[in-house]
Amino acid sequence: MSMVRATGKGMITPRQLGVEHANALELCEKPTSVAELAGLLRRPVTVTKVVLSDLIELGAVIAKFTPTEYSNDPAILEAVIDGLRRFV
């Protein structure tokens, strides 16, 4: 699971971005998983990754790749369940 968040850097104005990019950037104000972002944007993950890669290239967003190990931490599992409930 990759997490993304806005850097607050770069001189990017809403006029420079398309609607998809501006919406994604706004949703990245706090760390958000790529999957959750795709759900909030109501776009496939592959489309969301393209939008995010553009924002990363502009320096507006950074990505943090989490370890490939899965956790049984109840807090993480609850966050996943909450995200799925919001998606449905």
mmCIF file of C-alpha atoms in Angstrom:
data_model
loop_
_atom_site.group_PDB
_atom_site.id
_atom_site.type_symbol
_atom_site.label_atom_id
_atom_site.label_comp_id
_atom_site.label_asym_id
_atom_site.label_seq_id
_atom_site.Cartn_x
_atom_site.Cartn_y
_atom_site.Cartn_z
ATOM 1 C CA MET A 1 0.000 0.000 0.000
ATOM 2 C CA SER A 2 1.459 3.323 -1.043
ATOM 3 C CA MET A 3 0.700 6.507 0.833
ATOM 4 C CA VAL A 4 0.739 9.919 -0.817
ATOM 5 C CA ARG A 5 0.536 13.435 0.536
ATOM 6 C CA ALA A 6 0.834 16.969 -0.751
ATOM 7 C CA THR A 7 4.202 18.597 -0.186
ATOM 8 C CA GLY A 8 2.951 22.156 -0.074
ATOM 9 C CA LYS A 9 5.917 22.932 -2.316
ATOM 10 C CA GLY A 10 6.006 24.044 -5.856
ATOM 11 C CA MET A 11 4.362 27.003 -7.422
ATOM 12 C CA ILE A 12 1.340 25.181 -8.760
ATOM 13 C CA THR A 13 -1.896 27.016 -9.246
ATOM 14 C CA PRO A 14 -5.274 25.411 -9.929
ATOM 15 C CA ARG A 15 -5.135 26.861 -13.457
ATOM 16 C CA GLN A 16 -2.050 24.761 -14.190
ATOM 17 C CA LEU A 17 -3.838 21.563 -13.246
ATOM 18 C CA GLY A 18 -6.678 19.664 -14.802
ATOM 19 C CA VAL A 19 -9.756 18.954 -12.728
ATOM 20 C CA GLU A 20 -8.591 15.427 -11.861
ATOM 21 C CA HIS A 21 -5.181 16.688 -10.777
ATOM 22 C CA ALA A 22 -6.614 19.520 -8.681
ATOM 23 C CA ASN A 23 -9.067 17.160 -6.953
ATOM 24 C CA ALA A 24 -6.332 14.626 -6.222
ATOM 25 C CA LEU A 25 -4.002 17.300 -4.853
ATOM 26 C CA GLU A 26 -6.709 18.614 -2.554
ATOM 27 C CA LEU A 27 -7.379 15.102 -1.219
ATOM 28 C CA CYS A 28 -3.655 14.607 -0.545
ATOM 29 C CA GLU A 29 -3.477 17.306 2.113
ATOM 30 C CA LYS A 30 -3.150 14.503 4.664
ATOM 31 C CA PRO A 31 -1.458 11.158 4.027
ATOM 32 C CA THR A 32 -3.829 9.014 1.983
ATOM 33 C CA SER A 33 -3.442 5.596 0.412
ATOM 34 C CA VAL A 34 -3.537 5.381 -3.364
ATOM 35 C CA ALA A 35 -6.444 2.939 -3.127
ATOM 36 C CA GLU A 36 -8.456 5.282 -0.895
ATOM 37 C CA LEU A 37 -7.695 8.203 -3.173
ATOM 38 C CA ALA A 38 -8.942 6.207 -6.173
ATOM 39 C CA GLY A 39 -12.156 5.501 -4.295
ATOM 40 C CA LEU A 40 -12.645 9.136 -3.323
ATOM 41 C CA LEU A 41 -11.996 10.247 -6.907
ATOM 42 C CA ARG A 42 -14.238 7.452 -8.210
ATOM 43 C CA ARG A 43 -11.562 6.467 -10.711
ATOM 44 C CA PRO A 44 -9.702 3.210 -11.329
ATOM 45 C CA VAL A 45 -6.444 2.835 -9.429
ATOM 46 C CA THR A 46 -4.503 2.848 -12.708
ATOM 47 C CA VAL A 47 -5.951 6.246 -13.671
ATOM 48 C CA THR A 48 -5.272 7.573 -10.183
ATOM 49 C CA LYS A 49 -1.644 6.427 -10.419
ATOM 50 C CA VAL A 50 -1.194 8.362 -13.663
ATOM 51 C CA VAL A 51 -2.620 11.522 -12.086
ATOM 52 C CA LEU A 52 -0.412 11.065 -9.026
ATOM 53 C CA SER A 53 2.688 10.470 -11.130
ATOM 54 C CA ASP A 54 2.078 13.820 -12.820
ATOM 55 C CA LEU A 55 1.761 15.507 -9.417
ATOM 56 C CA ILE A 56 4.898 13.760 -8.134
ATOM 57 C CA GLU A 57 6.805 14.945 -11.201
ATOM 58 C CA LEU A 58 5.701 18.511 -10.450
ATOM 59 C CA GLY A 59 6.886 18.159 -6.845
ATOM 60 C CA ALA A 60 3.373 18.723 -5.518
ATOM 61 C CA VAL A 61 2.980 15.232 -4.021
ATOM 62 C CA ILE A 62 5.320 12.686 -2.492
ATOM 63 C CA ALA A 63 4.777 8.955 -2.217
ATOM 64 C CA LYS A 64 5.868 6.694 0.588
ATOM 65 C CA PHE A 65 5.946 3.008 -0.049
ATOM 66 C CA THR A 66 5.054 0.927 2.958
ATOM 67 C CA PRO A 67 6.652 -2.413 3.685
ATOM 68 C CA THR A 68 5.222 -5.434 1.901
ATOM 69 C CA GLU A 69 4.540 -7.148 5.208
ATOM 70 C CA TYR A 70 0.941 -7.247 6.300
ATOM 71 C CA SER A 71 -0.038 -6.296 9.781
ATOM 72 C CA ASN A 72 -2.606 -7.726 12.129
ATOM 73 C CA ASP A 73 -2.718 -4.409 13.963
ATOM 74 C CA PRO A 74 -6.394 -3.807 14.847
ATOM 75 C CA ALA A 75 -6.062 -0.057 14.195
ATOM 76 C CA ILE A 76 -4.894 -0.680 10.631
ATOM 77 C CA LEU A 77 -7.602 -3.258 10.014
ATOM 78 C CA GLU A 78 -10.249 -0.851 11.335
ATOM 79 C CA ALA A 79 -8.937 1.903 9.040
ATOM 80 C CA VAL A 80 -9.225 -0.450 6.068
ATOM 81 C CA ILE A 81 -12.770 -1.429 7.022
ATOM 82 C CA ASP A 82 -13.750 2.243 7.477
ATOM 83 C CA GLY A 83 -12.299 3.084 4.064
ATOM 84 C CA LEU A 84 -14.218 0.237 2.434
ATOM 85 C CA ARG A 85 -17.448 1.323 4.098
ATOM 86 C CA ARG A 86 -17.006 4.853 2.740
ATOM 87 C CA PHE A 87 -16.380 3.433 -0.711
ATOM 88 C CA VAL A 88 -19.605 1.405 -0.805
#
